[in-house]
């Protein structure tokens, strides 16, 4: 397999063992989710090579860990970014980035200017790293790690401790990085951040891997933790803005159009994240409503369990897949089921939109 293969089973500390077995495809972002103390950070340290637990770790055709081999951390070159940035505080941002570039293979080297533009640091290059805000320092730490052209980038709660504005900016930077083909393992308590970034998700509880799968599979899994199931939804990629009228953009995906709050102009490309909790359904009607997105759809499937009062509906809207989570009582009241025609209704303000144009790829 082209990518990362991890099998670990053994004591990490006294009375705490780690038991995981998963594969990560090269060029994707894998989210790692679990409560504090579940072993997420320990797992990243083992992959980086700074902590040892018996097992096997492979990167492409390289053996990083097995019974006979334990490759040193500096040879693996898996870069780790911690919650608290470990910068050289008295050095400038430019000097910190150059430190990362020195560890990059000669053929893979980029430039400080390119890194500064990618991570929104151009105006900070001559500032001392220690004088920056927490969010700015975290972006410098991320840029320095990427500067070394690591095979795997390990992010340990990079949003923790940042205010909402700094988190939003960091998320935009991470979304752009996610589209560059960098292999990323991303530990986060934020299920919404995982929904925006992760292609796959691994769930760990008390050191044991309990679930793994695509983001879609995990968000819709009945045994997934509630913060994850709350993020059930769809990611619609590369829609085109056909028109913008006063900050309300008409975004086209094939034969389907969404009205979305955005300032982007005609021709721009957008990704849309639409959560199941933000999609309601109604019987086909010609009634007037304030909801801007009312889309004819067919119910493809209905998922219900006895222990949950909610139903998760999969909708086919002219080839575009949507999810809707409503109460089983509401479903019964509407009298609809698999194969029936309904109207999928989505508030424009509920749709998460971000650009994918060159220089702004999430």
PDB file of C-alpha atoms in Angstrom, residues 16 35 88 183 210 216-217 228 263 270 284 299 306 312 330 346:
ATOM      1  CA  UNK A  16      -1.776   2.150  29.992  1.00  0.00           C
ATOM      2  CA  UNK A  35     -11.325  11.841  24.955  1.00  0.00           C
ATOM      3  CA  UNK A  88      13.025  29.747  18.536  1.00  0.00           C
ATOM      4  CA  UNK A 183      -0.189  13.132   4.200  1.00  0.00           C
ATOM      5  CA  UNK A 210     -12.699   1.296  18.411  1.00  0.00           C
ATOM      6  CA  UNK A 216     -18.789   9.710   6.005  1.00  0.00           C
ATOM      7  CA  UNK A 217     -18.854   6.193   7.487  1.00  0.00           C
ATOM      8  CA  UNK A 228     -18.965  12.840  15.633  1.00  0.00           C
ATOM      9  CA  UNK A 263     -18.938  37.367  -1.445  1.00  0.00           C
ATOM     10  CA  UNK A 270     -16.612  26.745  -3.768  1.00  0.00           C
ATOM     11  CA  UNK A 284     -43.739  18.635  -2.334  1.00  0.00           C
ATOM     12  CA  UNK A 299     -35.438   9.390  -0.228  1.00  0.00           C
ATOM     13  CA  UNK A 306     -34.799   1.554  18.606  1.00  0.00           C
ATOM     14  CA  UNK A 312     -31.111   9.652   9.287  1.00  0.00           C
ATOM     15  CA  UNK A 330     -41.730  13.764  12.209  1.00  0.00           C
ATOM     16  CA  UNK A 346     -31.618  24.044   3.662  1.00  0.00           C
TER      17      UNK A 346
END
